[in-house]
mmCIF file of C-alpha atoms in Angstrom:
data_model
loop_
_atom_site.group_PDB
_atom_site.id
_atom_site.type_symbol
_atom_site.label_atom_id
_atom_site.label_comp_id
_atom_site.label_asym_id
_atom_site.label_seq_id
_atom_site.Cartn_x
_atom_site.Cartn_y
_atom_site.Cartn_z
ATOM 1 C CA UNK A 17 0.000 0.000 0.000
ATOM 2 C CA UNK A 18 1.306 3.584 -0.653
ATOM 3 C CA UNK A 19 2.058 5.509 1.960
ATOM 4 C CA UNK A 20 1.932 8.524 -0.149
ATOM 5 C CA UNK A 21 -1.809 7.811 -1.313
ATOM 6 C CA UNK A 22 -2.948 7.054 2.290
ATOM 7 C CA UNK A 23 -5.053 9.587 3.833
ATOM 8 C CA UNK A 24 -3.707 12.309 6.716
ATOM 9 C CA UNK A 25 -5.966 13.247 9.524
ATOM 10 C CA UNK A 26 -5.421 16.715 11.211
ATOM 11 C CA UNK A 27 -8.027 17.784 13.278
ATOM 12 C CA UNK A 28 -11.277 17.355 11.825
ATOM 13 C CA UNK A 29 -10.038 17.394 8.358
ATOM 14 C CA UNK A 30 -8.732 14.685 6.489
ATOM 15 C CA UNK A 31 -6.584 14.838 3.355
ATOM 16 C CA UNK A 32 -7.476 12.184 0.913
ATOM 17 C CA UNK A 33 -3.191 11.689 -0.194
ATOM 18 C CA UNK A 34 -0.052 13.345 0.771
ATOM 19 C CA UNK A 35 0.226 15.311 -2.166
ATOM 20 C CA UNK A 36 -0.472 19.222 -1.775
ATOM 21 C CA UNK A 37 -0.620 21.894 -4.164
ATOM 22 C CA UNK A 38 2.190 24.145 -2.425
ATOM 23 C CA UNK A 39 1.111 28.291 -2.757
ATOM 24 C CA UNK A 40 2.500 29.236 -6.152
ATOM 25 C CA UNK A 41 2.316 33.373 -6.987
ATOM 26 C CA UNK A 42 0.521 33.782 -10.103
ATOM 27 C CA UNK A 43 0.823 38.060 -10.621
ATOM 28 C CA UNK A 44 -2.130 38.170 -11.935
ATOM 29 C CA UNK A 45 -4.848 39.740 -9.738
ATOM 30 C CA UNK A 46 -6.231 43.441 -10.383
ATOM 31 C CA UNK A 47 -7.177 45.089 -6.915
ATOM 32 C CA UNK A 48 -6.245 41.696 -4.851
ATOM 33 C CA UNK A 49 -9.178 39.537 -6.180
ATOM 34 C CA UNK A 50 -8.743 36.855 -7.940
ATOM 35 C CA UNK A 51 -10.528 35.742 -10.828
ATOM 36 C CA UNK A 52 -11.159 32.931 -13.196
ATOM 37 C CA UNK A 53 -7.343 32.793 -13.881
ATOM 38 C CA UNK A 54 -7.242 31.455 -10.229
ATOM 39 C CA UNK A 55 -10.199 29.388 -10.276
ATOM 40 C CA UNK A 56 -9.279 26.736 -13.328
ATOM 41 C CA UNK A 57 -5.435 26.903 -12.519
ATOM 42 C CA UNK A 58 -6.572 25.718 -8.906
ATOM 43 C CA UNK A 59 -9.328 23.739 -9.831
ATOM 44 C CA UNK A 60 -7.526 21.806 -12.514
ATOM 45 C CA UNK A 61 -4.696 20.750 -10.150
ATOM 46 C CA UNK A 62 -7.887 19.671 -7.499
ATOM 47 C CA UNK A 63 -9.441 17.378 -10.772
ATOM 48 C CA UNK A 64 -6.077 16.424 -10.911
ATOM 49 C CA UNK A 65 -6.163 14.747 -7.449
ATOM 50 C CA UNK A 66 -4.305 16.823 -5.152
ATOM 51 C CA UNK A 67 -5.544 16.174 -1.815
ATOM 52 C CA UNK A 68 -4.468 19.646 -0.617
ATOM 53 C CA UNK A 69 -4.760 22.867 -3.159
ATOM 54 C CA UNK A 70 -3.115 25.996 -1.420
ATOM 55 C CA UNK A 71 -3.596 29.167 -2.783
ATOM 56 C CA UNK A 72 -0.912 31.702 -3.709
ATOM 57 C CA UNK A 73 -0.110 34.332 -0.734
ATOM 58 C CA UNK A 74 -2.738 36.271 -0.288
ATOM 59 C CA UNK A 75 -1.542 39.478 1.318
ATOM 60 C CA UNK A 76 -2.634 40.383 4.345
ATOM 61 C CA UNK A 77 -2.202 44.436 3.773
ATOM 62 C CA UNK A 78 -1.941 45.991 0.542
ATOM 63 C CA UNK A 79 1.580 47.271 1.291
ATOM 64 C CA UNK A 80 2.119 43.031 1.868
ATOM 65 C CA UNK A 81 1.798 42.316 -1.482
ATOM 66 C CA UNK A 82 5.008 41.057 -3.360
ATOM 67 C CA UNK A 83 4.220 43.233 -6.365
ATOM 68 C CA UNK A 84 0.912 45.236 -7.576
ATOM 69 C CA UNK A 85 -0.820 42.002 -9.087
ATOM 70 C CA UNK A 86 -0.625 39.960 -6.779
ATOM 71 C CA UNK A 87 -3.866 38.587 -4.338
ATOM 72 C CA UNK A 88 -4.981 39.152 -0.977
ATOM 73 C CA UNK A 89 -7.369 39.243 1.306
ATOM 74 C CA UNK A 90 -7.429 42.553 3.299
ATOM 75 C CA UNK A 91 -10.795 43.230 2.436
ATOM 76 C CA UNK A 92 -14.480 41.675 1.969
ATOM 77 C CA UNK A 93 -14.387 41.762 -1.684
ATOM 78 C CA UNK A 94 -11.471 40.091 -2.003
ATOM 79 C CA UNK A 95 -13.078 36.805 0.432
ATOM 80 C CA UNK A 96 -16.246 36.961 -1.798
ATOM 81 C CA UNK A 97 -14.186 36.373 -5.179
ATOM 82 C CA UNK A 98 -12.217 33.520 -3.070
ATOM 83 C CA UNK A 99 -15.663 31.611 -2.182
ATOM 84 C CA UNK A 100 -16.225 30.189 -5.496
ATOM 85 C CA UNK A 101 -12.773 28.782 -6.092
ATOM 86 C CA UNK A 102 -12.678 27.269 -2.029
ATOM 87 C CA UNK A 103 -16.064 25.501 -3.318
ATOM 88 C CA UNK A 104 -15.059 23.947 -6.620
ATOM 89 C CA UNK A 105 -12.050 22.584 -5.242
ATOM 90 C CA UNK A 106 -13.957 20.968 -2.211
ATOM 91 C CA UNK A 107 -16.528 19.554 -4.574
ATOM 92 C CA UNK A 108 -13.215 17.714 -5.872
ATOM 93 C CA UNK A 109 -12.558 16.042 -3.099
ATOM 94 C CA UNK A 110 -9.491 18.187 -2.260
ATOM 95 C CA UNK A 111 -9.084 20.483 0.689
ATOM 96 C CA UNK A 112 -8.728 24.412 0.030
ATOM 97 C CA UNK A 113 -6.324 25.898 1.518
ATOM 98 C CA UNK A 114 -4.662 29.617 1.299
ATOM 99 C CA UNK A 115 -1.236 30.987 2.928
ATOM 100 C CA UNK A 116 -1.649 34.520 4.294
ATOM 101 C CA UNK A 117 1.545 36.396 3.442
ATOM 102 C CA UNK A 118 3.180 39.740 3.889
ATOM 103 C CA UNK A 119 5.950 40.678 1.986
ATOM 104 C CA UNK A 120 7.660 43.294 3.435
ATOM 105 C CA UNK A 121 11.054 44.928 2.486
ATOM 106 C CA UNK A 122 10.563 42.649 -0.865
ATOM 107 C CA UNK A 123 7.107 44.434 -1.200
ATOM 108 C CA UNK A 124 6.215 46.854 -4.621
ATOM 109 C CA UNK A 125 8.237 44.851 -6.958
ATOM 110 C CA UNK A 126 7.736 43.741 -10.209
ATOM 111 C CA UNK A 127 5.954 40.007 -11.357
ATOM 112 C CA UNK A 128 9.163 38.134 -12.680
ATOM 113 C CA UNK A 129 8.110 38.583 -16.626
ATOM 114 C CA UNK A 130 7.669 42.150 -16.115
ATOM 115 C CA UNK A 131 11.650 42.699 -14.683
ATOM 116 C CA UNK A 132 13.085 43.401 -11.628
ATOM 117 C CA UNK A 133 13.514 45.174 -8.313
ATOM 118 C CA UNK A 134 10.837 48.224 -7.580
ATOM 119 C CA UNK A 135 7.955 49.448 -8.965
ATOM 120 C CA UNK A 136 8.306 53.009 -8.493
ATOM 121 C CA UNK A 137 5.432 54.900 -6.499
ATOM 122 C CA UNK A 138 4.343 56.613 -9.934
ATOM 123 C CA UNK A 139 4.042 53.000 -11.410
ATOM 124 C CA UNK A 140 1.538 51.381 -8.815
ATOM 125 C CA UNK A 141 3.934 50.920 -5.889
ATOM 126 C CA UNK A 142 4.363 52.313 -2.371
ATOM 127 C CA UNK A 143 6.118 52.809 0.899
ATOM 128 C CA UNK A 144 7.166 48.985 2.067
ATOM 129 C CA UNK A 145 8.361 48.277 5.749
ATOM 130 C CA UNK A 146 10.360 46.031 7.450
ATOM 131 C CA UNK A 147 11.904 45.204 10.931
ATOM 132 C CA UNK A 148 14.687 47.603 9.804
ATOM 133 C CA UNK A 149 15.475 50.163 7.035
ATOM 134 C CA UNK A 150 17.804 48.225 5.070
ATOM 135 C CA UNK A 151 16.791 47.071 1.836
ATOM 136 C CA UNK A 152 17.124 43.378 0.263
ATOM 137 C CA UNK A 153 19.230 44.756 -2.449
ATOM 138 C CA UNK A 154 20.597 47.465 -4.515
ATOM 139 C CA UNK A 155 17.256 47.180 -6.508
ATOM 140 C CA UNK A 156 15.018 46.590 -4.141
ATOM 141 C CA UNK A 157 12.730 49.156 -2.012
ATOM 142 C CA UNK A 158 14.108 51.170 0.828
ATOM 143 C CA UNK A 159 11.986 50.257 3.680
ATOM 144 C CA UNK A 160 11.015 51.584 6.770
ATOM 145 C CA UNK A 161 11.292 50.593 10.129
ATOM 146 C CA UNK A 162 7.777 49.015 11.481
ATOM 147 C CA UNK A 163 7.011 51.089 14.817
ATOM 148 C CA UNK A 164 5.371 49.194 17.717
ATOM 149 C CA UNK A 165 2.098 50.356 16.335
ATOM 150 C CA UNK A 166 2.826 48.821 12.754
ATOM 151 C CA UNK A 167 3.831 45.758 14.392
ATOM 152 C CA UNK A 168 0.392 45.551 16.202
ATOM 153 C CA UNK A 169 -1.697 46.744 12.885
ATOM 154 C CA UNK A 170 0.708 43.388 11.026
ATOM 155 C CA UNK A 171 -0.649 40.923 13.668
ATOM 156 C CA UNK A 172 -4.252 42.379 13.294
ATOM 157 C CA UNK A 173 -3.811 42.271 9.390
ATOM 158 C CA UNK A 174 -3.390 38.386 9.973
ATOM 159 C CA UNK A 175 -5.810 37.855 12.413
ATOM 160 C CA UNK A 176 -8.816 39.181 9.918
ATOM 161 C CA UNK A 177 -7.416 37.754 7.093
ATOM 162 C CA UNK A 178 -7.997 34.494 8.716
ATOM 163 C CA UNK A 179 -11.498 35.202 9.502
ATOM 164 C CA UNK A 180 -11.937 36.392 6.052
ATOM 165 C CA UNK A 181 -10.275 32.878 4.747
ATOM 166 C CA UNK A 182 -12.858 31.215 6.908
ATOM 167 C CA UNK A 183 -15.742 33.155 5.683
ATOM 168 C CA UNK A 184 -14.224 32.549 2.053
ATOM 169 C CA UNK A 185 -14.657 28.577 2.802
ATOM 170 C CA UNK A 186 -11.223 27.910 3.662
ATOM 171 C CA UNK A 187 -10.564 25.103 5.473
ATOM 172 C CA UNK A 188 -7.168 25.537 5.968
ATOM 173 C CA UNK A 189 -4.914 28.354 6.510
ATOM 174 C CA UNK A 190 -0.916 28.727 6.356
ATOM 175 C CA UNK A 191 1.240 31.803 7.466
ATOM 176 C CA UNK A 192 4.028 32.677 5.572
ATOM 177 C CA UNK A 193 7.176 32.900 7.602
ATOM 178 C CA UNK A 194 9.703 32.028 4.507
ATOM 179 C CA UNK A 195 11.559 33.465 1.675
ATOM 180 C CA UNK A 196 12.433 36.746 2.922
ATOM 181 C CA UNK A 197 8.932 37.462 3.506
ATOM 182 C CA UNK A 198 8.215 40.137 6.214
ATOM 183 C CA UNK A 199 7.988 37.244 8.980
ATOM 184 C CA UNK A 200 10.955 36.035 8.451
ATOM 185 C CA UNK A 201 12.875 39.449 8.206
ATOM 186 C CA UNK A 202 12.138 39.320 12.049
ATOM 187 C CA UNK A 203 13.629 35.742 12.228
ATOM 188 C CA UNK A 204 16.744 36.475 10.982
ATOM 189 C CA UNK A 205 19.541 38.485 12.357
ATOM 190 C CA UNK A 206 20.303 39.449 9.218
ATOM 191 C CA UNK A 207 17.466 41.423 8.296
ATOM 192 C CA UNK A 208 16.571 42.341 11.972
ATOM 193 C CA UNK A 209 18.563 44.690 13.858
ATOM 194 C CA UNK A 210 16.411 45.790 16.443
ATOM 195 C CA UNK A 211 17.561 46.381 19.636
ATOM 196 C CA UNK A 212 13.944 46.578 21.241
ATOM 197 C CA UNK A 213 11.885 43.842 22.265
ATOM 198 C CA UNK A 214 11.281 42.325 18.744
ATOM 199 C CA UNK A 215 15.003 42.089 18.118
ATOM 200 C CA UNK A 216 18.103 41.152 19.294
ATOM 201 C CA UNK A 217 18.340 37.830 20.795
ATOM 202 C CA UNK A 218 15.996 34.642 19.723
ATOM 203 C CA UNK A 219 13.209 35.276 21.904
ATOM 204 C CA UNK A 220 13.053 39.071 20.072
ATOM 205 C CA UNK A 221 13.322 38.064 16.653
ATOM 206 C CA UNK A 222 10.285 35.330 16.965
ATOM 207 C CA UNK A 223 8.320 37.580 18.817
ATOM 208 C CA UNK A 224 6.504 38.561 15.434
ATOM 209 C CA UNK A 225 5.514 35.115 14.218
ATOM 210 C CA UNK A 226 4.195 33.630 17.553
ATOM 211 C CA UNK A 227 2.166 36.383 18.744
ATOM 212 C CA UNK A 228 0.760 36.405 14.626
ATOM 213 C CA UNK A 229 0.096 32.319 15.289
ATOM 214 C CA UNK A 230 -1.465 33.631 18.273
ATOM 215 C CA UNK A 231 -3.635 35.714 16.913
ATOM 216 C CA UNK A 232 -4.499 33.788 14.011
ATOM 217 C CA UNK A 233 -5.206 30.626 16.146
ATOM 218 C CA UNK A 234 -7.422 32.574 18.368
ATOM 219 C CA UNK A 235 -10.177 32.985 15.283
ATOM 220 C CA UNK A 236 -9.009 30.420 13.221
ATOM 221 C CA UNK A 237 -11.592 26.816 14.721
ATOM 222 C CA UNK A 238 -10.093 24.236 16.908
ATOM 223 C CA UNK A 239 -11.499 22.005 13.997
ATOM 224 C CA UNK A 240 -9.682 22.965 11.330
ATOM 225 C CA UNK A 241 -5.734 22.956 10.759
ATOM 226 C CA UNK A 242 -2.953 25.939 10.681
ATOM 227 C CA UNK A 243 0.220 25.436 9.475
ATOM 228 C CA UNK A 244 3.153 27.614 8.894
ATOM 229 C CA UNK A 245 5.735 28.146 6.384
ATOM 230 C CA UNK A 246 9.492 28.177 7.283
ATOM 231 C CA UNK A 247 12.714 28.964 5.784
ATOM 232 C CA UNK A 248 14.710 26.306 7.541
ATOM 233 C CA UNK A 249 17.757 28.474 7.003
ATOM 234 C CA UNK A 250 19.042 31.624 5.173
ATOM 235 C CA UNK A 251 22.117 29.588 3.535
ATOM 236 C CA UNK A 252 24.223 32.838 4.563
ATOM 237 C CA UNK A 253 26.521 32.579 7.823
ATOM 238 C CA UNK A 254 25.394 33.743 10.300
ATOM 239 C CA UNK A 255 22.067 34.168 9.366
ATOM 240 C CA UNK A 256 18.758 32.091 10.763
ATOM 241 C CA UNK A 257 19.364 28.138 10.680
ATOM 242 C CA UNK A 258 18.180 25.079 11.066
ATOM 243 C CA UNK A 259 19.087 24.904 14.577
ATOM 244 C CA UNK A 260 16.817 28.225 15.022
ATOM 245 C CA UNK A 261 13.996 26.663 13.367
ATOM 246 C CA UNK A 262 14.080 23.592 15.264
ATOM 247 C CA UNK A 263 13.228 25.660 18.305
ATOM 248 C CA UNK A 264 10.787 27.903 16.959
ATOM 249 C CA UNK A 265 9.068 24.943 15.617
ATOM 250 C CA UNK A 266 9.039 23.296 19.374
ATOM 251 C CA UNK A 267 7.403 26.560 20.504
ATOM 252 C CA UNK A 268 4.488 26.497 17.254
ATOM 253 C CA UNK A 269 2.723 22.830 18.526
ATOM 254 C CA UNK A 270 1.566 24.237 22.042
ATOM 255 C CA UNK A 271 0.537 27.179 20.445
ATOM 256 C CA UNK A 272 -1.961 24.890 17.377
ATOM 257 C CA UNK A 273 0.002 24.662 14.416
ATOM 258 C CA UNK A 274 -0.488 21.458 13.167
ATOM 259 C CA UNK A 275 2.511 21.050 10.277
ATOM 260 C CA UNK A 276 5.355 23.218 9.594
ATOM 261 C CA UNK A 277 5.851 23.339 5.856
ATOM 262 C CA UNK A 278 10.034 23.474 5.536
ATOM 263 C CA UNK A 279 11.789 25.307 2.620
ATOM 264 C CA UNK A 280 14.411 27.440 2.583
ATOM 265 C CA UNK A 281 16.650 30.445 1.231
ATOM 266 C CA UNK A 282 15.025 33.612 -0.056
ATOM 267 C CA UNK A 283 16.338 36.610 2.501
ATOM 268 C CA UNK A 284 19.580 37.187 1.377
ATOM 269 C CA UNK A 285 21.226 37.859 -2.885
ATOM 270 C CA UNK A 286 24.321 36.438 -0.620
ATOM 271 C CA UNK A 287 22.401 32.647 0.017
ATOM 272 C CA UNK A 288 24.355 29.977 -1.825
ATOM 273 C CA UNK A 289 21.937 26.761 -2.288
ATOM 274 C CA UNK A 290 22.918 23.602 -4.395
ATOM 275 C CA UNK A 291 19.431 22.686 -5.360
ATOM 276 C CA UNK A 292 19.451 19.200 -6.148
ATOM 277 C CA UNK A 293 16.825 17.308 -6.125
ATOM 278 C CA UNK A 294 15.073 16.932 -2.675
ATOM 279 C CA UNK A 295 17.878 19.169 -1.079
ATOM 280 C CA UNK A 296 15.845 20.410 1.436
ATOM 281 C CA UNK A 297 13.875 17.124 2.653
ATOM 282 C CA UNK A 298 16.535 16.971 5.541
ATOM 283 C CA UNK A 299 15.303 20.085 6.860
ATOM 284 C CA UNK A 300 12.329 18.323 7.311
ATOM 285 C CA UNK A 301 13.297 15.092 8.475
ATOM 286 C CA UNK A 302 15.459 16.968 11.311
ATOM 287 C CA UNK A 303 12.668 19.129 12.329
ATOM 288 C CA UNK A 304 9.684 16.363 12.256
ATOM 289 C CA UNK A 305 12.158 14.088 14.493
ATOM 290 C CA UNK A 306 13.184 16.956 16.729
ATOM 291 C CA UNK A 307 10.526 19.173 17.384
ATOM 292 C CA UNK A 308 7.505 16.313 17.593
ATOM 293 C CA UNK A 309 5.782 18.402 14.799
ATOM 294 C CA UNK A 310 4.128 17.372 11.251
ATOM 295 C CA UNK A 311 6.436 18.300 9.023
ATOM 296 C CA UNK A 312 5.569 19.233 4.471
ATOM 297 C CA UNK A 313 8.744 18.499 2.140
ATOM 298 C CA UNK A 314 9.566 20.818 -0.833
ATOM 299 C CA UNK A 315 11.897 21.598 -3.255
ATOM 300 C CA UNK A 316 12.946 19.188 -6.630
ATOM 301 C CA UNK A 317 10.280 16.817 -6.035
ATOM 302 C CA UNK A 318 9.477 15.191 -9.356
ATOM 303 C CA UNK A 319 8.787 11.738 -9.528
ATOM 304 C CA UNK A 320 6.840 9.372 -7.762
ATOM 305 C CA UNK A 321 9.287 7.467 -6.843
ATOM 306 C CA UNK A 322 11.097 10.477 -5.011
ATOM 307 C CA UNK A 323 7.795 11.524 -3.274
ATOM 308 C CA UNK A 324 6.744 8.027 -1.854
ATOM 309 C CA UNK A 325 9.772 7.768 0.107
ATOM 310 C CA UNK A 326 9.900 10.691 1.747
ATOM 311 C CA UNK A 327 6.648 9.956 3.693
ATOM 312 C CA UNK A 328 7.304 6.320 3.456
ATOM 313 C CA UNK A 329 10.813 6.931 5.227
ATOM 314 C CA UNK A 330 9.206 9.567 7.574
ATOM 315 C CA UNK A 331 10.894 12.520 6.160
ATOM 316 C CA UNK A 332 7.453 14.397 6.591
ATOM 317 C CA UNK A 333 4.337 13.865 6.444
ATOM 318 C CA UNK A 334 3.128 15.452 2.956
ATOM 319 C CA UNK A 335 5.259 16.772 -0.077
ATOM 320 C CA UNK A 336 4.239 20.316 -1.434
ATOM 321 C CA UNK A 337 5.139 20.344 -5.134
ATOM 322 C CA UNK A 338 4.699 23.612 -7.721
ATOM 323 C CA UNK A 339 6.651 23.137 -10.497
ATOM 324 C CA UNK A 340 5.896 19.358 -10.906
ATOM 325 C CA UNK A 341 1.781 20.536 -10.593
ATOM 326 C CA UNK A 342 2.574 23.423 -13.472
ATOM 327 C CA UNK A 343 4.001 21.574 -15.610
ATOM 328 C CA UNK A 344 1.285 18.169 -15.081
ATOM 329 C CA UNK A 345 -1.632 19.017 -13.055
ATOM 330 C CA UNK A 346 -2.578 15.585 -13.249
ATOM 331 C CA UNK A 347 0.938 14.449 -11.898
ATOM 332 C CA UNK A 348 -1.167 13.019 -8.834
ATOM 333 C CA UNK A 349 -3.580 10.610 -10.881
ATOM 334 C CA UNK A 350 0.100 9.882 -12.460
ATOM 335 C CA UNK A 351 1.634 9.227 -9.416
ATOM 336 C CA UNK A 352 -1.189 6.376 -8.806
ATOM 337 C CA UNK A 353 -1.030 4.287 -11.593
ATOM 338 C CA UNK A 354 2.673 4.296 -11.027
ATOM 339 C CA UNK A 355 2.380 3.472 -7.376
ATOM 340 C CA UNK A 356 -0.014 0.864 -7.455
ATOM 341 C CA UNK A 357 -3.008 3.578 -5.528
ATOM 342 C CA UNK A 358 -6.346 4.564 -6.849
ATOM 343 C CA UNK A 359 -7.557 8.062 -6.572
ATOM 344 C CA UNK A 360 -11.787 8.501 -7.304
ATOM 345 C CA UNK A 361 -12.091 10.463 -10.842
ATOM 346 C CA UNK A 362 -14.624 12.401 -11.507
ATOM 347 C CA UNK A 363 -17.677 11.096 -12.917
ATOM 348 C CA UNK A 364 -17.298 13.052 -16.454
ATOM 349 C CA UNK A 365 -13.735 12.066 -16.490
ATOM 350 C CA UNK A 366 -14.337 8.019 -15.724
ATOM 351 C CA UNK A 367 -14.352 6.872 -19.562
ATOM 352 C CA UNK A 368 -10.498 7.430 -19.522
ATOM 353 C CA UNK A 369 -9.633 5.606 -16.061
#
């Protein structure tokens, strides 16, 4: 029997497989709301078997967006154009999920076929903010420093954006603490150079991301799952690691997050990663084994093969894939004719299974 195709139980929720769609930016949203760009590219991968389908990060703030096309959920409008695309991919058996994002210091920036670095103010982008007012790079934004009363207006930017995912017909939320994203440019020493009481030391620097899991958890139900995305390290010395997230991670179980989804990289131009394929499945593996938490693998996952033995060896307990699912969004239906599973087809789609 494959482990991969056997169902996961979190809560009240069950996943039907292992497989989830991991949050993959599209930069293609006018105003934050998605539209029926998001619905078929998420709904196809749910026909496609998926047990899991995460939206993209959804920004929390409009100032959290990566760049000017990109969705959120900071407002009601945005969670009605959400509800249609949380239903279809429920009716397909798959649970709908959404990571809630902010993007800070790499905030007002250009969607990758557009260019690089900033969109200037005159072009559709803003002020963006961050623990401190340096800037990712020579072409990014030049931030500026969140006050104690930004902080506070951050963690109540997550805390509705849950409720709003709820009312949307989410059944799953994720907060984005990876990639350089504004939560992690409090984890990491390099990016955070506060000397007040959300920087400095490791209690300081986390401050951020457990009083957001806090806040989230508070309004998110006991019933359903929250999970939280994690750059296991910043592949820069000196910079957050593994060792780091290890801890944080035994702090996030007490406080209700069920999985933490481990990747990697993304706050420093300096990081130097030698992406091979499942190169970060020992971040994983480390975490799940030390920090009693659910752990998702990503990065270079591509085959079958590859994918059942990672939960089979009890590397983690699901594997997030986004290129595999763009290029095949059928790679799960795939994946169980070549592992010997069955996954339910829909009933216009049963002449061809």
């Amino acid at each position: 029997m494959s482990e991969l195709f056997s169902p996961l139980a979190q809560r009240a929720l069950t996943l039907r497989n292992r497989i989830a769609v991991s949050p993959m930016c599209q930069y293609s949203a006018v105003d934050g709301l998605p539209d029926h760009w998001h619905l078929v590219h998420l709904g196809s991968r749910a026909v496609g078997g998926a047990g899991l389908v995460m939206a993209e990060a959804a920004a929390v703030l409009p100032e959290g967006r990566i760049s000017p096309e990109d969705v959120g959920l900071w407002n009601d409008a945005q969670a009605q154009a959400w509800a249609p695309i949380a239903a279809f991919v429920r009716a397909q058996g798959a649970v709908p999920a959404i990571q809630l994002a902010h993007a800070g210091r790499k905030a007002s920036t250009h969607a990758p076929w557009r260019g690089h670095g900033a969109v200037a103010e005159a072009d559709g982008g803003w002020q963006v903010v961050a623990p401190s007012a340096s800037a990712y790079g020579e072409r990014y934004p030049s931030p500026v420093a969140l006050d104690a009363d930004g902080i506070a207006a951050v963690v109540d930017a997550f805390r509705t954006a849950a409720q709003r995912a709820l009312a949307a017909g989410f059944e799953l939320v994720e907060l984005h603490a990876a990639h350089g994203y504004l939560l992690h440019q409090f984890l990491s020493p390099l990016s955070n150079a506060r000397d007040d009481a959300w920087g400095g030391g490791f209690e300081g620097r986390t401050r951020l991301v457990l009083d957001v899991v806090d806040a989230v958890r508070a309004v998110w139900p006991e019933r359903l799952p929250l999970w939280l995305r994690l750059s296991a390290t910043d592949w820069v010395e000196g910079g957050w690691d593994v060792e780091q997230s290890v801890a944080l991670a035994r702090l996030l179980a007490p406080r209700g997050v069920d999985l933490v989804d481990v990747s990697s990289g993304g706050l420093s131009p300096a990081q130097r990663i030698d992406a091979v394929p499942g190169y970060q499945v020992p971040f994983a593996r480390r975490i799940r084994a030390e920090a009693g938490i659910a752990t998702g693998a990503v990065g270079l996952i591509t085959t079958p093969e590859q994918a059942e033995r990672i939960v089979a060896d009890g590397d983690a307990d699901v594997v997030l894939l986004a290129r595999e699912l763009l290029r095949d969004p059928y790679f799960p239906r795939r994946a169980a004719q070549a592992l010997g599973a069955t996954i339910e087809a829909p009933a216009q789609y049963l002449r061809a299974w």
